[in-house]
Tab-separated table of N, CA and C in Angstrom:
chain	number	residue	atom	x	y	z
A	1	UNK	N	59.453	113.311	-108.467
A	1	UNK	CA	59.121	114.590	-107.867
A	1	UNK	C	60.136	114.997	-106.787
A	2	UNK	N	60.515	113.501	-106.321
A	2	UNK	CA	62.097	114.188	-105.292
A	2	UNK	C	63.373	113.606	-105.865
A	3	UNK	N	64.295	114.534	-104.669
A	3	UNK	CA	65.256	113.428	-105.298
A	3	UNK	C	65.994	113.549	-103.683
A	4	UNK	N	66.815	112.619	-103.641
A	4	UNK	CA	67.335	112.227	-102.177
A	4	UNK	C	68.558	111.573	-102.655
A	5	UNK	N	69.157	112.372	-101.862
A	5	UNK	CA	70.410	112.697	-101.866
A	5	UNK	C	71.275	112.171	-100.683
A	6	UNK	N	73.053	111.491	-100.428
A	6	UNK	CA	73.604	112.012	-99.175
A	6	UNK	C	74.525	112.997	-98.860
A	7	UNK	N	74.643	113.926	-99.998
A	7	UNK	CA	75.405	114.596	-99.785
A	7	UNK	C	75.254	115.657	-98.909
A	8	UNK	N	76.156	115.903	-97.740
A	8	UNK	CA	76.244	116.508	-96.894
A	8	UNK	C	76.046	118.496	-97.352
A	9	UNK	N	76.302	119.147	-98.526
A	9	UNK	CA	76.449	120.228	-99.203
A	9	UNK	C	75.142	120.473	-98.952
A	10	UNK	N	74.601	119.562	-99.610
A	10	UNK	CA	72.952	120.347	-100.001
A	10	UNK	C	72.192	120.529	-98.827
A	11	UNK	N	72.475	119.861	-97.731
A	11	UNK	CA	71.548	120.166	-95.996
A	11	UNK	C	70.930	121.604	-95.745
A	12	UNK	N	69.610	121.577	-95.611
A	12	UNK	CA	69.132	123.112	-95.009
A	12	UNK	C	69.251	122.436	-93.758
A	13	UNK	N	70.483	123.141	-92.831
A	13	UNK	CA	70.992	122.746	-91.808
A	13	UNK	C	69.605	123.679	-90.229
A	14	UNK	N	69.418	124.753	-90.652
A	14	UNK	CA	68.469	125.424	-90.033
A	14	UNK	C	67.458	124.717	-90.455
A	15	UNK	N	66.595	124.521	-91.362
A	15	UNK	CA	65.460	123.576	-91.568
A	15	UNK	C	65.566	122.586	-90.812
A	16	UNK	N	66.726	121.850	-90.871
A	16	UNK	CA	66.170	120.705	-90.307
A	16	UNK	C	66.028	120.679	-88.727
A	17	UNK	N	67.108	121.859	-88.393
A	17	UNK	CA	67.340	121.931	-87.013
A	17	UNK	C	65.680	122.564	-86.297
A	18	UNK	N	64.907	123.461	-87.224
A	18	UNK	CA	63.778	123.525	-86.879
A	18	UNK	C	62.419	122.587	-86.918
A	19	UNK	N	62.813	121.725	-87.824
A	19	UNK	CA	61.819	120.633	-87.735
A	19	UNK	C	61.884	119.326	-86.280
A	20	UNK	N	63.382	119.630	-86.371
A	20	UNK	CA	63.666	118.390	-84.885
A	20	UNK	C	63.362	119.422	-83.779
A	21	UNK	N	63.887	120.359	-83.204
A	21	UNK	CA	63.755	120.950	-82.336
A	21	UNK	C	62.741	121.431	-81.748
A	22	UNK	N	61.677	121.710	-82.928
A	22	UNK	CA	60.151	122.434	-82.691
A	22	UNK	C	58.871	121.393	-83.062
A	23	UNK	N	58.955	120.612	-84.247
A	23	UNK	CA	58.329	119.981	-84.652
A	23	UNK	C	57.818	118.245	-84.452
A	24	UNK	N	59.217	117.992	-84.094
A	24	UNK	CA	59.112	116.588	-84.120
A	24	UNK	C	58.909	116.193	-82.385
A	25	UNK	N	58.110	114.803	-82.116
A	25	UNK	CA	58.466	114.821	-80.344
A	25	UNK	C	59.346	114.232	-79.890
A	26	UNK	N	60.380	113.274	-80.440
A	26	UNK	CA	61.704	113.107	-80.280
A	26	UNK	C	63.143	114.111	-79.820
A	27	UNK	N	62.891	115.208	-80.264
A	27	UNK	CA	63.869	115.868	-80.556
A	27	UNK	C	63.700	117.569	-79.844
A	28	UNK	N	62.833	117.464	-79.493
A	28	UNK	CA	62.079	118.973	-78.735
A	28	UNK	C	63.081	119.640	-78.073
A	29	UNK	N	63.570	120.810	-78.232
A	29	UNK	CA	64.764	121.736	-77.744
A	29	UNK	C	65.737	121.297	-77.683
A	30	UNK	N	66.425	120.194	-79.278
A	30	UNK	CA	67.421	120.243	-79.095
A	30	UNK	C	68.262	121.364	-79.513
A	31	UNK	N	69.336	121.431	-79.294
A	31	UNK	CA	70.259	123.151	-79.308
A	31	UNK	C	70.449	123.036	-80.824
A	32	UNK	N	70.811	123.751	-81.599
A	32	UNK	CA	71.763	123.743	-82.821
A	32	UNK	C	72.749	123.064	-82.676
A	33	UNK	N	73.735	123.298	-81.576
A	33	UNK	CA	75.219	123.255	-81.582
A	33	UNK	C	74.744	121.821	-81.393
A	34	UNK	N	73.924	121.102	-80.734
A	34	UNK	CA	73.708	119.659	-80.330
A	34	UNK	C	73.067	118.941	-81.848
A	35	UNK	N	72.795	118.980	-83.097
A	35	UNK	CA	71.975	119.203	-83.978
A	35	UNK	C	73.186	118.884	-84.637
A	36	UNK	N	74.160	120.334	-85.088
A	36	UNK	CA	75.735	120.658	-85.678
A	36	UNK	C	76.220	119.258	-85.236
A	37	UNK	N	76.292	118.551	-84.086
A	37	UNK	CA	77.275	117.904	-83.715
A	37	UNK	C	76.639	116.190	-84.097
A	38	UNK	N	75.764	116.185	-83.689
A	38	UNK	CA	74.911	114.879	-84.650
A	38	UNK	C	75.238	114.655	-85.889
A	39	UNK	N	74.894	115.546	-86.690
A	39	UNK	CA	75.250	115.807	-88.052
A	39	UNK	C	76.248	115.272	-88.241
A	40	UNK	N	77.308	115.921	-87.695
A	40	UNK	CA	78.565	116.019	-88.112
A	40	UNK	C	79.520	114.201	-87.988
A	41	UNK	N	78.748	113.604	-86.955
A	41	UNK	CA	79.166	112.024	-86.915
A	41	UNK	C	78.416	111.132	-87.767
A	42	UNK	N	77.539	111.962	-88.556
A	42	UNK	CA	76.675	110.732	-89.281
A	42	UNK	C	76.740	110.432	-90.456
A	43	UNK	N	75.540	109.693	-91.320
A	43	UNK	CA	75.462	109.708	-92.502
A	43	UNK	C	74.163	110.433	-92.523
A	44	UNK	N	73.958	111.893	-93.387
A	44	UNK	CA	73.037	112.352	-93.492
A	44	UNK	C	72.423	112.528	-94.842
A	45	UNK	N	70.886	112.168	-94.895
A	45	UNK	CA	69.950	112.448	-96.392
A	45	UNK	C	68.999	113.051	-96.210
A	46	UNK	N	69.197	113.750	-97.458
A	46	UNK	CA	67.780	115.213	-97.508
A	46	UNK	C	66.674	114.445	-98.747
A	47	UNK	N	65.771	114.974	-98.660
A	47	UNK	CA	64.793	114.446	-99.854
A	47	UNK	C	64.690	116.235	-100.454
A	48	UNK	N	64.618	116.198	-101.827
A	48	UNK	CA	64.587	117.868	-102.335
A	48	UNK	C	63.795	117.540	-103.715
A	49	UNK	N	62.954	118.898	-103.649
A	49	UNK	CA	61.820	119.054	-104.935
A	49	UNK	C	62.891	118.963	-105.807
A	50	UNK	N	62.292	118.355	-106.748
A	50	UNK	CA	63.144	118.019	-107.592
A	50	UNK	C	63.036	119.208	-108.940
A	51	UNK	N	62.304	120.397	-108.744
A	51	UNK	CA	62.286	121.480	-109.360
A	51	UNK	C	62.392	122.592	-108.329
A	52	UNK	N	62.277	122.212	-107.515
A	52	UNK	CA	62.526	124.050	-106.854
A	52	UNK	C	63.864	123.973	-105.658
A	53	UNK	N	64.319	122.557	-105.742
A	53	UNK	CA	65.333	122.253	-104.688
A	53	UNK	C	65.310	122.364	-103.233
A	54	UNK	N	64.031	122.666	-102.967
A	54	UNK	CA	64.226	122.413	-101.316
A	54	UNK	C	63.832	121.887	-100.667
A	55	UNK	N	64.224	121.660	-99.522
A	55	UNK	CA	64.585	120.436	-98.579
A	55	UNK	C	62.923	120.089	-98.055
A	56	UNK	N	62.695	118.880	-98.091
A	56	UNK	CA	61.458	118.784	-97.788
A	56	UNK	C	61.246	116.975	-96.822
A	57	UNK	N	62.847	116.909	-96.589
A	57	UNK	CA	62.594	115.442	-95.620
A	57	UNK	C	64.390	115.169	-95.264
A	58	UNK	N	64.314	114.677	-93.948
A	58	UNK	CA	65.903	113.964	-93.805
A	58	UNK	C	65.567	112.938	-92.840
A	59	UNK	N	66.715	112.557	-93.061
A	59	UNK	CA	67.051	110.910	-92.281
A	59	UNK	C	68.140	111.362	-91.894
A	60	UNK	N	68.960	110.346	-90.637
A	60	UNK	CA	70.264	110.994	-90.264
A	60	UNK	C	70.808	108.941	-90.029
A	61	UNK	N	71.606	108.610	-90.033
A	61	UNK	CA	72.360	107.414	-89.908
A	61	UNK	C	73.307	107.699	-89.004
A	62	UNK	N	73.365	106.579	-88.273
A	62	UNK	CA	75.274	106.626	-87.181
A	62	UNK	C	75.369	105.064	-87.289
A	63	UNK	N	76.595	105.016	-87.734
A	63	UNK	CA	77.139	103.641	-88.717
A	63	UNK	C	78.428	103.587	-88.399
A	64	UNK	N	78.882	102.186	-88.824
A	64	UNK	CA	80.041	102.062	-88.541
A	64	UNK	C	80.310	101.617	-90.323
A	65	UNK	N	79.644	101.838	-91.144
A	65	UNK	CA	79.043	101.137	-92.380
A	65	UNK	C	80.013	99.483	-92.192
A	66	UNK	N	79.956	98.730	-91.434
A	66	UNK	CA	80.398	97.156	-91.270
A	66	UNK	C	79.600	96.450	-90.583
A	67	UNK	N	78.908	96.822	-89.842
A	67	UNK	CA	78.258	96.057	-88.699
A	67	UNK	C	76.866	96.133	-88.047
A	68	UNK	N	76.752	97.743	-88.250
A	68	UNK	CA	75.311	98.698	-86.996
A	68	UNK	C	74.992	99.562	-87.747
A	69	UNK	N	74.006	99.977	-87.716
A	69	UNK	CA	73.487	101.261	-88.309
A	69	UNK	C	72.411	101.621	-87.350
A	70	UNK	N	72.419	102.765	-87.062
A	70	UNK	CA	70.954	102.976	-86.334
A	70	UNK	C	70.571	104.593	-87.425
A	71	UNK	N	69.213	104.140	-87.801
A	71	UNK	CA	68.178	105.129	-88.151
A	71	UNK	C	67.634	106.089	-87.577
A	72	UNK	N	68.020	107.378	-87.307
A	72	UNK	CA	67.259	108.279	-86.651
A	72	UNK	C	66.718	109.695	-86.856
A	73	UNK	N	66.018	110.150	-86.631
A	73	UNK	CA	65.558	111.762	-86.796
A	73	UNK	C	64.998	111.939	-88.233
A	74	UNK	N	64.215	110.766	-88.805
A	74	UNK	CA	63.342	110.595	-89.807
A	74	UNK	C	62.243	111.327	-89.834
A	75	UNK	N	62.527	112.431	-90.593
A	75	UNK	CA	60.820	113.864	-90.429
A	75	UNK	C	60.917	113.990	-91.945
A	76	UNK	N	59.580	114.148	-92.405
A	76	UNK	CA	59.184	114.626	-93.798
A	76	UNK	C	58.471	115.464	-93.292
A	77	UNK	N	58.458	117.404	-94.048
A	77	UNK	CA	58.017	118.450	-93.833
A	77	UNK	C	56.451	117.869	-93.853
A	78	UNK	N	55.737	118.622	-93.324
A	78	UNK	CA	54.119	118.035	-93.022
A	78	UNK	C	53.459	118.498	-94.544
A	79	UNK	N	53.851	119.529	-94.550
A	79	UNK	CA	53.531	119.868	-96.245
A	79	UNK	C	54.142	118.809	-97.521
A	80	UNK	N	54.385	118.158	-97.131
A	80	UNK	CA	55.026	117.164	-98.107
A	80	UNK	C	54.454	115.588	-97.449
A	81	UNK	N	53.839	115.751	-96.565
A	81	UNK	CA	53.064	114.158	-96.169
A	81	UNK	C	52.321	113.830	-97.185
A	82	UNK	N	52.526	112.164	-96.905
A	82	UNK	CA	50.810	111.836	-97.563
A	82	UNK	C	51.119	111.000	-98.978
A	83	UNK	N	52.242	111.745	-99.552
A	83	UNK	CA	52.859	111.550	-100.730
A	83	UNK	C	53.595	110.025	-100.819
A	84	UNK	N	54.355	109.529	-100.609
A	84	UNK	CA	55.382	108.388	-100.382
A	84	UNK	C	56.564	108.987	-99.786
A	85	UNK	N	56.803	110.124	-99.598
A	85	UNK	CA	58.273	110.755	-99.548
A	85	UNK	C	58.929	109.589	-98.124
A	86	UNK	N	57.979	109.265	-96.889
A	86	UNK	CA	58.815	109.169	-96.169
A	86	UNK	C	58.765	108.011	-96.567
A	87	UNK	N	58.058	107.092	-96.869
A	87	UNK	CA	59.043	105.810	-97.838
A	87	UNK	C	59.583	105.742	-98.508
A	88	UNK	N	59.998	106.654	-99.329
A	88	UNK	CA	60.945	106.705	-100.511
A	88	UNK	C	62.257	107.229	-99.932
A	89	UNK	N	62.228	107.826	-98.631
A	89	UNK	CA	63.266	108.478	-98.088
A	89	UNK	C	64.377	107.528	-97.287
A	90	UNK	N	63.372	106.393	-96.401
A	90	UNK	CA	63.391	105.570	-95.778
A	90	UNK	C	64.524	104.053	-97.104
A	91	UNK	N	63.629	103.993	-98.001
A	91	UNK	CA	64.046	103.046	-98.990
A	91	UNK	C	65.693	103.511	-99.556
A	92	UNK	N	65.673	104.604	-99.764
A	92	UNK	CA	66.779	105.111	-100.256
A	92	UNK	C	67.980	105.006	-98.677
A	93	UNK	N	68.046	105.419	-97.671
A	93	UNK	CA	68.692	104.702	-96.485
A	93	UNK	C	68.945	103.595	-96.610
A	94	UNK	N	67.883	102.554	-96.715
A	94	UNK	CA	67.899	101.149	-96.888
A	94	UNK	C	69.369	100.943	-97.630
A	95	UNK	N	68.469	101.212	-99.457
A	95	UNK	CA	69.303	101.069	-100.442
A	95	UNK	C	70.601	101.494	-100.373
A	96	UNK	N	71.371	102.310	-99.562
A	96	UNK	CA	72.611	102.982	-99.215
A	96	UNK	C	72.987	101.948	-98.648
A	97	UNK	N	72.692	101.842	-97.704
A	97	UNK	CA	73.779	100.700	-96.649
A	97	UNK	C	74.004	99.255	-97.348
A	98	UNK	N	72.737	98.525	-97.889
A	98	UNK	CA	72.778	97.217	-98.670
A	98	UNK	C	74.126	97.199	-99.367
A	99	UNK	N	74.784	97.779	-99.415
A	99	UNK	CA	76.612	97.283	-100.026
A	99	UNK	C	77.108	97.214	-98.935
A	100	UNK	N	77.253	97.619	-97.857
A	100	UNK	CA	77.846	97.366	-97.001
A	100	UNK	C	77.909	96.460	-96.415
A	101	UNK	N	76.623	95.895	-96.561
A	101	UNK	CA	76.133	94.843	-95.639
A	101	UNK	C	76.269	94.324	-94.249
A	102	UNK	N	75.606	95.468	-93.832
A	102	UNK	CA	75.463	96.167	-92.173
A	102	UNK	C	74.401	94.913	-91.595
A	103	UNK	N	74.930	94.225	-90.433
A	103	UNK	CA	74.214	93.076	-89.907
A	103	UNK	C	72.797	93.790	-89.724
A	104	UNK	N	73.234	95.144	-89.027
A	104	UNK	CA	71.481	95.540	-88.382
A	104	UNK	C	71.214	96.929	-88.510
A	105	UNK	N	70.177	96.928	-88.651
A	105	UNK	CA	69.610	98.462	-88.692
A	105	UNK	C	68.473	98.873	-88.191
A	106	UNK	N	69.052	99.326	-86.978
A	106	UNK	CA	67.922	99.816	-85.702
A	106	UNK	C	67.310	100.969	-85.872
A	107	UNK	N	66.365	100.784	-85.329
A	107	UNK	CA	65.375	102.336	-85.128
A	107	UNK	C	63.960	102.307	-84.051
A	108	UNK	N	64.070	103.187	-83.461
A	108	UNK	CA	62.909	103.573	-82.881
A	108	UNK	C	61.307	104.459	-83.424
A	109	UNK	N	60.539	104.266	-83.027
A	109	UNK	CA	59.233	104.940	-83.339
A	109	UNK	C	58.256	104.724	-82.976
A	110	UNK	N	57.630	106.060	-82.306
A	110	UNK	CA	56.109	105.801	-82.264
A	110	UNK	C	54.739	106.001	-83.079
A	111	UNK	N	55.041	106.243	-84.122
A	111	UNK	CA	53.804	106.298	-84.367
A	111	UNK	C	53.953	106.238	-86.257
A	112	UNK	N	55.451	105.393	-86.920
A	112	UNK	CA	55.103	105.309	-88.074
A	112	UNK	C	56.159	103.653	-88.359
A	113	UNK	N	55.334	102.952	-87.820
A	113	UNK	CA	55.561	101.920	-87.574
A	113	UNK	C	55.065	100.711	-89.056
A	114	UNK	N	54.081	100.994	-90.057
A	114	UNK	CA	53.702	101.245	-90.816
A	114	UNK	C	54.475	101.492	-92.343
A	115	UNK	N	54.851	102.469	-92.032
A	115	UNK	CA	56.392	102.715	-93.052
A	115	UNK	C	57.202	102.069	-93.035
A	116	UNK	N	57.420	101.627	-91.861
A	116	UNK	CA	58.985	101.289	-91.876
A	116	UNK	C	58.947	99.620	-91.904
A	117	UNK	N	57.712	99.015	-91.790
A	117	UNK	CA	57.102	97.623	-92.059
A	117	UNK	C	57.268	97.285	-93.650
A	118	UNK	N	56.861	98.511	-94.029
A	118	UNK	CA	56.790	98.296	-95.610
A	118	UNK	C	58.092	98.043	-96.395
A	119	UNK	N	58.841	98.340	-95.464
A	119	UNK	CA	60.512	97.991	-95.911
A	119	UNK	C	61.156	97.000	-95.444
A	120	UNK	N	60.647	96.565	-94.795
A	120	UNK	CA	60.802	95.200	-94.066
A	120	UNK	C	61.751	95.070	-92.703
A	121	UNK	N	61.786	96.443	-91.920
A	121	UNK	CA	61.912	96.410	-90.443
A	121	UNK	C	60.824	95.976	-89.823
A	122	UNK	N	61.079	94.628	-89.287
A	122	UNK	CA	60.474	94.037	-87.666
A	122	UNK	C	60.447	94.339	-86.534
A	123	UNK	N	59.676	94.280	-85.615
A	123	UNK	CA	59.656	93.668	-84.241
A	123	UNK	C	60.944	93.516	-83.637
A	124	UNK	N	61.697	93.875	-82.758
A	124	UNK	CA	62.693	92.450	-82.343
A	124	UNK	C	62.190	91.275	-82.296
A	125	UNK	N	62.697	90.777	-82.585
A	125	UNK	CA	62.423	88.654	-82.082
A	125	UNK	C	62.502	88.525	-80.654
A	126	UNK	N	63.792	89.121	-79.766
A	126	UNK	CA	63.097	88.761	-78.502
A	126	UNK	C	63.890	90.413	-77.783
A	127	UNK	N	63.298	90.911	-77.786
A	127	UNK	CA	63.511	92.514	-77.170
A	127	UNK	C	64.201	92.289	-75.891
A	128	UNK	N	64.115	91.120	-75.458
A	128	UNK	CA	64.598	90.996	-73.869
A	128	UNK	C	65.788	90.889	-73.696
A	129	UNK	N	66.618	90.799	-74.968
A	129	UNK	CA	68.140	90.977	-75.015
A	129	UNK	C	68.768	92.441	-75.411
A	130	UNK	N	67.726	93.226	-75.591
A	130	UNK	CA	68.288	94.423	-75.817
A	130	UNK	C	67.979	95.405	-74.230
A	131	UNK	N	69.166	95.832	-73.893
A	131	UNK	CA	69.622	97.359	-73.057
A	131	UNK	C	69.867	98.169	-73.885
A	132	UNK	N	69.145	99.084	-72.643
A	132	UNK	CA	69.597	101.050	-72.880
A	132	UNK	C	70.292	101.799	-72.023
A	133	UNK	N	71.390	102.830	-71.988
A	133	UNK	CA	71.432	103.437	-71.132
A	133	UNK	C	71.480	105.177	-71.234
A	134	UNK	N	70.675	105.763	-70.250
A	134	UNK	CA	70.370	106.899	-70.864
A	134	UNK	C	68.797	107.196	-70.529
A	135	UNK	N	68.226	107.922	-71.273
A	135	UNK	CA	66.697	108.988	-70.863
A	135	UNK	C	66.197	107.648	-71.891
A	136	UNK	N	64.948	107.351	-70.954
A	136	UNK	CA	64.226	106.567	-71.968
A	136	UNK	C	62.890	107.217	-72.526
């Protein structure tokens, strides 16, 4: 019913910029031009009806594809919950990097912790070695 994609072409670049900016609580007023510029350093995937073509989920990656990956700005349209999309969206990320064979692949979340279990992201083992710097 989807299909997920990384090609950068197919992005509803306004969609998504309205789902992070308005929708999601991560991402609340971020600018476009701040959105444009994310984008533009990452690895980005859309999930799309697979008959009517539109955009109905993204993931965004910042990779070095050798070493790090961090997972971020993971939203499936709310009209499209419920379904598997954001595990299937999530799996397909996964499945991308696994050639590379990226030591780690970080991510934050509150509240779909659940999903991303089902793929077999953990816990840290001991969180007390990880720093941040920046808005927490």
């Amino acid at each position: 019913m989807y299909e997920i994609s990384a090609d950068p072409a197919r992005l509803d670049v306004p969609r998504i910029h309205q789902w992070l900016s308005v929708d999601s609580y991560w991402a609340k007023g971020r600018s476009l031009d701040k959105q444009q510029a994310a984008m533009s350093g990452s690895l980005n995937f859309g999930a799309y009806h697979e008959t009517t073509g539109e955009q109905h989920g993204y993931a965004r990656v910042v990779t070095d594809l050798a070493t790090f990956a961090w997972l971020c700005d993971v939203f499936v349209d709310p009209a499209a919950r419920g379904n598997g999309l954001g595990t299937a969206l999530v799996a397909a990320v996964r499945d991308h990097l696994a050639p590379y064979d990226v030591r780690r692949v970080m991510l934050a979340t509150a509240d779909a912790h659940g999903v991303y279990a089902k793929l077999g992201f953990e816990p840290l083992a001991d969180p007390s070695k990880w720093m941040s710097l920046g808005r927490q």
